[in-house]
């Protein structure tokens, strides 16, 4: 996994938190006792859970010590746990597992999602949001940018991990009381193409930059910026629309 930078990630905190708010609004629980924010990052989504259920036992789980250090600094009153999400098992069965923009980093969703669902307490909810942007220009150019870095970038994953909505339904519906799925395409208004690069440097672009020798990173980033400058053309006011699709899932046990 890449080394995360909480400051870079939080440059677009409002935009990154909006999907978490929309996912949380659809969670059909009144007063869960045990809540887990899986892949909590710097804690911006965990803060939303605390606002809604201040009496719940709330745990933020992440594999990044850098992100958890920021979370602990901002919210020392919340329990933070460093763990590998792929193998994490809770001490107590949660009423809610909330996973906002994290599971796209993990492989084998046909095994992973039923496992997470099976960890829930009876009546519990698995709530997931994942970027579905593998084929968007912002991410396709990360992988396919021609240049002397092509061989080094082959070490970064080349295939999508997010499945189509119907696959998730088929995985969980036989075991769930209800499964709700929806797909949203956000159109984020950005100042210019450089702002889009700044956004993805906090998430998807990091593994590609880290795979390159330091001597190639500046040239790669300049070529990537030029590609995005064409892929996301100026609108009538000179700004750019960063089109960002996301898939949402809420399943109740």
PDB file of C-alpha atoms in Angstrom:
ATOM      1  CA  UNK A   1       0.000   0.000   0.000  1.00  0.00           C
ATOM      2  CA  UNK A   2       1.215   3.564  -0.680  1.00  0.00           C
ATOM      3  CA  UNK A   3       2.281   5.964   2.043  1.00  0.00           C
ATOM      4  CA  UNK A   4      -0.620   8.381   2.541  1.00  0.00           C
ATOM      5  CA  UNK A   5      -0.394  12.131   3.137  1.00  0.00           C
ATOM      6  CA  UNK A   6      -3.293  13.425   5.242  1.00  0.00           C
ATOM      7  CA  UNK A   7      -2.621  17.058   4.228  1.00  0.00           C
ATOM      8  CA  UNK A   8      -2.798  16.248   0.522  1.00  0.00           C
ATOM      9  CA  UNK A   9      -5.930  14.144   1.038  1.00  0.00           C
ATOM     10  CA  UNK A  10      -7.723  16.852   3.033  1.00  0.00           C
ATOM     11  CA  UNK A  11      -7.148  19.590   0.447  1.00  0.00           C
ATOM     12  CA  UNK A  12     -10.523  18.516  -0.961  1.00  0.00           C
ATOM     13  CA  UNK A  13     -12.064  17.451   2.335  1.00  0.00           C
ATOM     14  CA  UNK A  14     -15.533  18.855   1.600  1.00  0.00           C
ATOM     15  CA  UNK A  15     -15.769  17.096  -1.758  1.00  0.00           C
ATOM     16  CA  UNK A  16     -14.418  13.835  -0.344  1.00  0.00           C
ATOM     17  CA  UNK A  17     -16.808  13.926   2.617  1.00  0.00           C
ATOM     18  CA  UNK A  18     -19.932  14.572   0.546  1.00  0.00           C
ATOM     19  CA  UNK A  19     -20.330  10.928  -0.599  1.00  0.00           C
ATOM     20  CA  UNK A  20     -19.882   9.791   3.019  1.00  0.00           C
ATOM     21  CA  UNK A  21     -22.712  12.103   4.070  1.00  0.00           C
ATOM     22  CA  UNK A  22     -24.957  10.765   1.325  1.00  0.00           C
ATOM     23  CA  UNK A  23     -24.150   7.175   2.226  1.00  0.00           C
ATOM     24  CA  UNK A  24     -24.780   7.829   5.918  1.00  0.00           C
ATOM     25  CA  UNK A  25     -28.166   9.396   5.160  1.00  0.00           C
ATOM     26  CA  UNK A  26     -29.365   6.047   3.786  1.00  0.00           C
ATOM     27  CA  UNK A  27     -28.281   3.892   6.741  1.00  0.00           C
ATOM     28  CA  UNK A  28     -31.531   2.560   8.303  1.00  0.00           C
ATOM     29  CA  UNK A  29     -30.398   2.422  11.940  1.00  0.00           C
ATOM     30  CA  UNK A  30     -31.813   4.448  14.833  1.00  0.00           C
ATOM     31  CA  UNK A  31     -29.380   3.823  17.682  1.00  0.00           C
ATOM     32  CA  UNK A  32     -26.566   1.381  16.865  1.00  0.00           C
ATOM     33  CA  UNK A  33     -24.430   0.436  19.850  1.00  0.00           C
ATOM     34  CA  UNK A  34     -21.309  -0.664  17.944  1.00  0.00           C
ATOM     35  CA  UNK A  35     -20.154   1.314  14.902  1.00  0.00           C
ATOM     36  CA  UNK A  36     -16.993   0.764  12.847  1.00  0.00           C
ATOM     37  CA  UNK A  37     -15.599   3.166  10.252  1.00  0.00           C
ATOM     38  CA  UNK A  38     -13.551   0.824   8.088  1.00  0.00           C
ATOM     39  CA  UNK A  39     -10.821   2.649   6.200  1.00  0.00           C
ATOM     40  CA  UNK A  40     -11.381   5.776   8.272  1.00  0.00           C
ATOM     41  CA  UNK A  41      -8.391   7.678   6.850  1.00  0.00           C
ATOM     42  CA  UNK A  42      -7.840  10.974   8.708  1.00  0.00           C
ATOM     43  CA  UNK A  43     -11.211  10.653  10.419  1.00  0.00           C
ATOM     44  CA  UNK A  44     -13.442  12.973   8.388  1.00  0.00           C
ATOM     45  CA  UNK A  45     -16.045  10.240   7.810  1.00  0.00           C
ATOM     46  CA  UNK A  46     -15.706   9.016  11.412  1.00  0.00           C
ATOM     47  CA  UNK A  47     -16.635  12.499  12.632  1.00  0.00           C
ATOM     48  CA  UNK A  48     -19.917  12.225  10.696  1.00  0.00           C
ATOM     49  CA  UNK A  49     -20.729   8.932  12.421  1.00  0.00           C
ATOM     50  CA  UNK A  50     -19.990  10.477  15.823  1.00  0.00           C
ATOM     51  CA  UNK A  51     -22.264  13.428  15.055  1.00  0.00           C
ATOM     52  CA  UNK A  52     -25.169  11.128  14.216  1.00  0.00           C
ATOM     53  CA  UNK A  53     -24.680   8.601  17.033  1.00  0.00           C
ATOM     54  CA  UNK A  54     -22.687  10.263  19.843  1.00  0.00           C
ATOM     55  CA  UNK A  55     -23.584   7.455  22.277  1.00  0.00           C
ATOM     56  CA  UNK A  56     -22.330   4.614  20.062  1.00  0.00           C
ATOM     57  CA  UNK A  57     -19.042   2.789  20.667  1.00  0.00           C
ATOM     58  CA  UNK A  58     -17.166   4.068  17.632  1.00  0.00           C
ATOM     59  CA  UNK A  59     -13.965   2.607  16.190  1.00  0.00           C
ATOM     60  CA  UNK A  60     -12.022   3.977  13.250  1.00  0.00           C
ATOM     61  CA  UNK A  61      -9.925   1.341  11.474  1.00  0.00           C
ATOM     62  CA  UNK A  62      -7.198   2.038   8.929  1.00  0.00           C
ATOM     63  CA  UNK A  63      -3.950   0.479   7.748  1.00  0.00           C
ATOM     64  CA  UNK A  64      -2.149   3.823   7.381  1.00  0.00           C
ATOM     65  CA  UNK A  65      -0.277   5.077  10.469  1.00  0.00           C
ATOM     66  CA  UNK A  66       0.027   8.516   8.826  1.00  0.00           C
ATOM     67  CA  UNK A  67      -3.743   8.850   8.435  1.00  0.00           C
ATOM     68  CA  UNK A  68      -4.416   7.545  11.948  1.00  0.00           C
ATOM     69  CA  UNK A  69      -1.932   9.994  13.450  1.00  0.00           C
ATOM     70  CA  UNK A  70      -3.970  12.853  11.976  1.00  0.00           C
ATOM     71  CA  UNK A  71      -7.233  11.256  13.139  1.00  0.00           C
ATOM     72  CA  UNK A  72      -5.933  10.905  16.713  1.00  0.00           C
ATOM     73  CA  UNK A  73      -4.734  14.494  16.688  1.00  0.00           C
ATOM     74  CA  UNK A  74      -8.116  15.852  15.582  1.00  0.00           C
ATOM     75  CA  UNK A  75     -10.349  13.481  17.606  1.00  0.00           C
ATOM     76  CA  UNK A  76      -8.572  11.965  20.617  1.00  0.00           C
ATOM     77  CA  UNK A  77     -11.956  10.954  22.070  1.00  0.00           C
ATOM     78  CA  UNK A  78     -12.528   8.284  19.382  1.00  0.00           C
ATOM     79  CA  UNK A  79     -10.942   4.818  19.417  1.00  0.00           C
ATOM     80  CA  UNK A  80      -8.555   4.399  16.475  1.00  0.00           C
ATOM     81  CA  UNK A  81      -7.155   1.043  15.394  1.00  0.00           C
ATOM     82  CA  UNK A  82      -4.372   0.279  12.932  1.00  0.00           C
ATOM     83  CA  UNK A  83      -5.192  -2.973  11.143  1.00  0.00           C
ATOM     84  CA  UNK A  84      -5.132  -4.690   7.769  1.00  0.00           C
ATOM     85  CA  UNK A  85      -8.702  -4.275   6.545  1.00  0.00           C
ATOM     86  CA  UNK A  86      -8.542  -7.447   4.461  1.00  0.00           C
ATOM     87  CA  UNK A  87      -8.116  -9.595   7.581  1.00  0.00           C
ATOM     88  CA  UNK A  88      -9.610  -7.332  10.276  1.00  0.00           C
ATOM     89  CA  UNK A  89     -12.045  -8.969  12.702  1.00  0.00           C
ATOM     90  CA  UNK A  90     -13.927  -6.916  15.321  1.00  0.00           C
ATOM     91  CA  UNK A  91     -13.838  -7.706  19.026  1.00  0.00           C
ATOM     92  CA  UNK A  92     -17.636  -7.309  19.107  1.00  0.00           C
ATOM     93  CA  UNK A  93     -20.119  -7.773  16.277  1.00  0.00           C
ATOM     94  CA  UNK A  94     -20.845  -4.287  14.849  1.00  0.00           C
ATOM     95  CA  UNK A  95     -24.302  -2.909  14.217  1.00  0.00           C
ATOM     96  CA  UNK A  96     -22.777  -0.876  11.400  1.00  0.00           C
ATOM     97  CA  UNK A  97     -19.711  -1.359   9.237  1.00  0.00           C
ATOM     98  CA  UNK A  98     -19.237   1.869   7.299  1.00  0.00           C
ATOM     99  CA  UNK A  99     -16.657   1.683   4.498  1.00  0.00           C
ATOM    100  CA  UNK A 100     -16.320   4.934   2.589  1.00  0.00           C
ATOM    101  CA  UNK A 101     -13.878   4.993  -0.363  1.00  0.00           C
ATOM    102  CA  UNK A 102     -11.641   2.166   0.848  1.00  0.00           C
ATOM    103  CA  UNK A 103     -12.684  -1.222  -0.516  1.00  0.00           C
ATOM    104  CA  UNK A 104     -11.643  -0.296  -4.062  1.00  0.00           C
ATOM    105  CA  UNK A 105      -8.068  -0.766  -2.820  1.00  0.00           C
ATOM    106  CA  UNK A 106      -8.680  -4.378  -1.824  1.00  0.00           C
ATOM    107  CA  UNK A 107      -8.857  -7.442  -4.111  1.00  0.00           C
ATOM    108  CA  UNK A 108     -11.303 -10.355  -4.289  1.00  0.00           C
ATOM    109  CA  UNK A 109     -14.589  -8.617  -3.580  1.00  0.00           C
ATOM    110  CA  UNK A 110     -16.565 -11.870  -4.095  1.00  0.00           C
ATOM    111  CA  UNK A 111     -14.900 -13.135  -0.906  1.00  0.00           C
ATOM    112  CA  UNK A 112     -14.382  -9.841   0.913  1.00  0.00           C
ATOM    113  CA  UNK A 113     -17.924  -8.460   0.955  1.00  0.00           C
ATOM    114  CA  UNK A 114     -19.675 -11.613   2.200  1.00  0.00           C
ATOM    115  CA  UNK A 115     -17.001 -11.891   4.892  1.00  0.00           C
ATOM    116  CA  UNK A 116     -17.609  -8.336   6.088  1.00  0.00           C
ATOM    117  CA  UNK A 117     -21.367  -8.839   5.949  1.00  0.00           C
ATOM    118  CA  UNK A 118     -21.035 -11.972   8.048  1.00  0.00           C
ATOM    119  CA  UNK A 119     -19.262 -10.018  10.806  1.00  0.00           C
ATOM    120  CA  UNK A 120     -22.376  -7.912  11.504  1.00  0.00           C
ATOM    121  CA  UNK A 121     -24.678  -8.345  14.457  1.00  0.00           C
ATOM    122  CA  UNK A 122     -28.215  -9.506  13.580  1.00  0.00           C
ATOM    123  CA  UNK A 123     -30.016  -6.577  11.992  1.00  0.00           C
ATOM    124  CA  UNK A 124     -26.693  -4.845  11.337  1.00  0.00           C
ATOM    125  CA  UNK A 125     -25.860  -2.823   8.229  1.00  0.00           C
ATOM    126  CA  UNK A 126     -22.947  -2.885   5.810  1.00  0.00           C
ATOM    127  CA  UNK A 127     -22.696   0.542   4.114  1.00  0.00           C
ATOM    128  CA  UNK A 128     -20.161   0.955   1.316  1.00  0.00           C
ATOM    129  CA  UNK A 129     -19.140   3.694  -1.101  1.00  0.00           C
ATOM    130  CA  UNK A 130     -16.432   3.153  -3.714  1.00  0.00           C
ATOM    131  CA  UNK A 131     -15.063   5.264  -6.559  1.00  0.00           C
ATOM    132  CA  UNK A 132     -15.930   3.624  -9.864  1.00  0.00           C
ATOM    133  CA  UNK A 133     -13.449   5.553 -11.978  1.00  0.00           C
ATOM    134  CA  UNK A 134     -11.012   2.955 -13.302  1.00  0.00           C
ATOM    135  CA  UNK A 135     -11.876   3.835 -16.914  1.00  0.00           C
ATOM    136  CA  UNK A 136     -12.219   7.597 -16.400  1.00  0.00           C
ATOM    137  CA  UNK A 137      -9.534   9.759 -18.080  1.00  0.00           C
ATOM    138  CA  UNK A 138      -8.049  10.703 -14.707  1.00  0.00           C
ATOM    139  CA  UNK A 139      -7.237   7.068 -13.996  1.00  0.00           C
ATOM    140  CA  UNK A 140      -6.753   5.650 -17.485  1.00  0.00           C
ATOM    141  CA  UNK A 141      -3.957   8.157 -18.115  1.00  0.00           C
ATOM    142  CA  UNK A 142      -2.197   7.111 -14.911  1.00  0.00           C
ATOM    143  CA  UNK A 143      -1.726   3.641 -16.370  1.00  0.00           C
ATOM    144  CA  UNK A 144      -1.394   4.394 -20.072  1.00  0.00           C
ATOM    145  CA  UNK A 145       0.740   7.526 -20.242  1.00  0.00           C
ATOM    146  CA  UNK A 146       3.472   6.790 -22.816  1.00  0.00           C
ATOM    147  CA  UNK A 147       7.032   7.497 -21.799  1.00  0.00           C
ATOM    148  CA  UNK A 148      10.193   6.064 -20.231  1.00  0.00           C
ATOM    149  CA  UNK A 149       8.207   5.216 -17.085  1.00  0.00           C
ATOM    150  CA  UNK A 150       5.968   2.623 -18.802  1.00  0.00           C
ATOM    151  CA  UNK A 151       7.897  -0.411 -17.558  1.00  0.00           C
ATOM    152  CA  UNK A 152       8.036   0.812 -13.951  1.00  0.00           C
ATOM    153  CA  UNK A 153       4.280   1.428 -13.921  1.00  0.00           C
ATOM    154  CA  UNK A 154       3.606  -2.214 -14.768  1.00  0.00           C
ATOM    155  CA  UNK A 155       4.220  -2.963 -11.092  1.00  0.00           C
ATOM    156  CA  UNK A 156       1.052  -1.006 -10.183  1.00  0.00           C
ATOM    157  CA  UNK A 157      -2.237  -2.884 -10.488  1.00  0.00           C
ATOM    158  CA  UNK A 158      -3.652  -2.891 -14.006  1.00  0.00           C
ATOM    159  CA  UNK A 159      -7.160  -4.280 -13.491  1.00  0.00           C
ATOM    160  CA  UNK A 160     -10.299  -2.852 -11.843  1.00  0.00           C
ATOM    161  CA  UNK A 161     -11.401  -4.191  -8.462  1.00  0.00           C
ATOM    162  CA  UNK A 162     -14.852  -2.613  -8.316  1.00  0.00           C
ATOM    163  CA  UNK A 163     -17.541  -4.881  -9.761  1.00  0.00           C
ATOM    164  CA  UNK A 164     -20.799  -3.960 -11.468  1.00  0.00           C
ATOM    165  CA  UNK A 165     -23.721  -3.247  -9.161  1.00  0.00           C
ATOM    166  CA  UNK A 166     -25.526  -6.451 -10.083  1.00  0.00           C
ATOM    167  CA  UNK A 167     -22.589  -8.558  -8.937  1.00  0.00           C
ATOM    168  CA  UNK A 168     -22.739  -7.013  -5.467  1.00  0.00           C
ATOM    169  CA  UNK A 169     -26.466  -7.603  -5.320  1.00  0.00           C
ATOM    170  CA  UNK A 170     -26.003 -11.270  -6.199  1.00  0.00           C
ATOM    171  CA  UNK A 171     -23.289 -11.647  -3.560  1.00  0.00           C
ATOM    172  CA  UNK A 172     -25.352 -10.267  -0.674  1.00  0.00           C
ATOM    173  CA  UNK A 173     -29.050 -10.575  -1.526  1.00  0.00           C
ATOM    174  CA  UNK A 174     -29.356 -14.305  -0.638  1.00  0.00           C
ATOM    175  CA  UNK A 175     -28.175 -13.507   2.915  1.00  0.00           C
ATOM    176  CA  UNK A 176     -29.624 -10.024   3.467  1.00  0.00           C
ATOM    177  CA  UNK A 177     -32.913  -8.631   4.703  1.00  0.00           C
ATOM    178  CA  UNK A 178     -32.497  -5.846   2.138  1.00  0.00           C
ATOM    179  CA  UNK A 179     -29.922  -4.575  -0.348  1.00  0.00           C
ATOM    180  CA  UNK A 180     -29.969  -1.040  -1.750  1.00  0.00           C
ATOM    181  CA  UNK A 181     -27.636   0.011  -4.563  1.00  0.00           C
ATOM    182  CA  UNK A 182     -27.161   3.229  -6.463  1.00  0.00           C
ATOM    183  CA  UNK A 183     -24.638   4.914  -8.709  1.00  0.00           C
ATOM    184  CA  UNK A 184     -23.824   8.647  -8.666  1.00  0.00           C
ATOM    185  CA  UNK A 185     -21.663  10.670 -11.029  1.00  0.00           C
ATOM    186  CA  UNK A 186     -20.360  13.819  -9.372  1.00  0.00           C
ATOM    187  CA  UNK A 187     -19.251  16.770 -11.475  1.00  0.00           C
ATOM    188  CA  UNK A 188     -16.732  18.573  -9.290  1.00  0.00           C
ATOM    189  CA  UNK A 189     -15.990  22.153 -10.352  1.00  0.00           C
ATOM    190  CA  UNK A 190     -12.200  22.604 -10.399  1.00  0.00           C
ATOM    191  CA  UNK A 191     -10.129  25.699 -11.072  1.00  0.00           C
ATOM    192  CA  UNK A 192      -7.980  24.044 -13.741  1.00  0.00           C
ATOM    193  CA  UNK A 193      -6.387  20.765 -14.765  1.00  0.00           C
ATOM    194  CA  UNK A 194      -3.666  21.239 -12.147  1.00  0.00           C
ATOM    195  CA  UNK A 195      -6.336  21.153  -9.444  1.00  0.00           C
ATOM    196  CA  UNK A 196      -7.502  17.757 -10.739  1.00  0.00           C
ATOM    197  CA  UNK A 197      -3.923  16.487 -10.523  1.00  0.00           C
ATOM    198  CA  UNK A 198      -3.734  17.865  -6.999  1.00  0.00           C
ATOM    199  CA  UNK A 199      -6.896  15.906  -6.118  1.00  0.00           C
ATOM    200  CA  UNK A 200      -5.678  12.551  -7.420  1.00  0.00           C
ATOM    201  CA  UNK A 201      -2.236  13.015  -5.844  1.00  0.00           C
ATOM    202  CA  UNK A 202      -4.059  12.473  -2.539  1.00  0.00           C
ATOM    203  CA  UNK A 203      -5.406   9.083  -3.634  1.00  0.00           C
ATOM    204  CA  UNK A 204      -5.171   7.197  -6.932  1.00  0.00           C
ATOM    205  CA  UNK A 205      -2.022   8.798  -8.334  1.00  0.00           C
ATOM    206  CA  UNK A 206       0.128   8.070  -5.271  1.00  0.00           C
ATOM    207  CA  UNK A 207       0.944   4.413  -6.109  1.00  0.00           C
ATOM    208  CA  UNK A 208       2.046   5.431  -9.613  1.00  0.00           C
ATOM    209  CA  UNK A 209       4.306   8.224  -8.393  1.00  0.00           C
ATOM    210  CA  UNK A 210       5.804   5.959  -5.736  1.00  0.00           C
ATOM    211  CA  UNK A 211       6.529   3.264  -8.346  1.00  0.00           C
ATOM    212  CA  UNK A 212       8.760   5.649 -10.311  1.00  0.00           C
ATOM    213  CA  UNK A 213      12.369   6.582  -9.591  1.00  0.00           C
ATOM    214  CA  UNK A 214      12.617  10.123  -8.238  1.00  0.00           C
ATOM    215  CA  UNK A 215      14.342  11.233 -11.457  1.00  0.00           C
ATOM    216  CA  UNK A 216      11.196  10.481 -13.525  1.00  0.00           C
ATOM    217  CA  UNK A 217       8.435  11.787 -11.284  1.00  0.00           C
ATOM    218  CA  UNK A 218       8.439  15.423 -12.363  1.00  0.00           C
ATOM    219  CA  UNK A 219       8.391  14.544 -16.080  1.00  0.00           C
ATOM    220  CA  UNK A 220       5.652  11.963 -15.546  1.00  0.00           C
ATOM    221  CA  UNK A 221       3.527  14.431 -13.583  1.00  0.00           C
ATOM    222  CA  UNK A 222       4.000  17.117 -16.273  1.00  0.00           C
ATOM    223  CA  UNK A 223       2.934  14.700 -19.022  1.00  0.00           C
ATOM    224  CA  UNK A 224      -0.024  13.563 -16.922  1.00  0.00           C
ATOM    225  CA  UNK A 225      -1.094  17.192 -16.406  1.00  0.00           C
ATOM    226  CA  UNK A 226      -0.940  17.805 -20.152  1.00  0.00           C
ATOM    227  CA  UNK A 227      -3.133  14.741 -20.784  1.00  0.00           C
ATOM    228  CA  UNK A 228      -5.736  15.884 -18.247  1.00  0.00           C
ATOM    229  CA  UNK A 229      -5.678  19.410 -19.662  1.00  0.00           C
ATOM    230  CA  UNK A 230      -7.052  17.895 -22.881  1.00  0.00           C
ATOM    231  CA  UNK A 231      -9.313  15.297 -21.252  1.00  0.00           C
ATOM    232  CA  UNK A 232     -11.083  17.886 -19.062  1.00  0.00           C
ATOM    233  CA  UNK A 233     -11.466  20.967 -21.296  1.00  0.00           C
ATOM    234  CA  UNK A 234     -12.298  24.448 -19.967  1.00  0.00           C
ATOM    235  CA  UNK A 235     -15.983  25.235 -19.534  1.00  0.00           C
ATOM    236  CA  UNK A 236     -17.611  28.574 -20.346  1.00  0.00           C
ATOM    237  CA  UNK A 237     -16.061  30.235 -17.272  1.00  0.00           C
ATOM    238  CA  UNK A 238     -12.610  28.697 -17.745  1.00  0.00           C
ATOM    239  CA  UNK A 239     -12.982  26.113 -14.974  1.00  0.00           C
ATOM    240  CA  UNK A 240     -13.045  22.331 -15.428  1.00  0.00           C
ATOM    241  CA  UNK A 241     -15.595  19.666 -14.524  1.00  0.00           C
ATOM    242  CA  UNK A 242     -13.959  16.659 -12.872  1.00  0.00           C
ATOM    243  CA  UNK A 243     -16.417  13.847 -13.558  1.00  0.00           C
ATOM    244  CA  UNK A 244     -16.268  11.271 -10.743  1.00  0.00           C
ATOM    245  CA  UNK A 245     -18.580   8.205 -10.636  1.00  0.00           C
ATOM    246  CA  UNK A 246     -19.158   6.339  -7.364  1.00  0.00           C
ATOM    247  CA  UNK A 247     -21.113   3.214  -6.426  1.00  0.00           C
ATOM    248  CA  UNK A 248     -23.063   2.939  -3.154  1.00  0.00           C
ATOM    249  CA  UNK A 249     -24.354  -0.138  -1.331  1.00  0.00           C
ATOM    250  CA  UNK A 250     -26.389  -0.516   1.872  1.00  0.00           C
ATOM    251  CA  UNK A 251     -27.160  -4.103   2.945  1.00  0.00           C
ATOM    252  CA  UNK A 252     -29.003  -5.087   6.121  1.00  0.00           C
ATOM    253  CA  UNK A 253     -28.499  -8.448   7.753  1.00  0.00           C
TER     254      UNK A 253
END
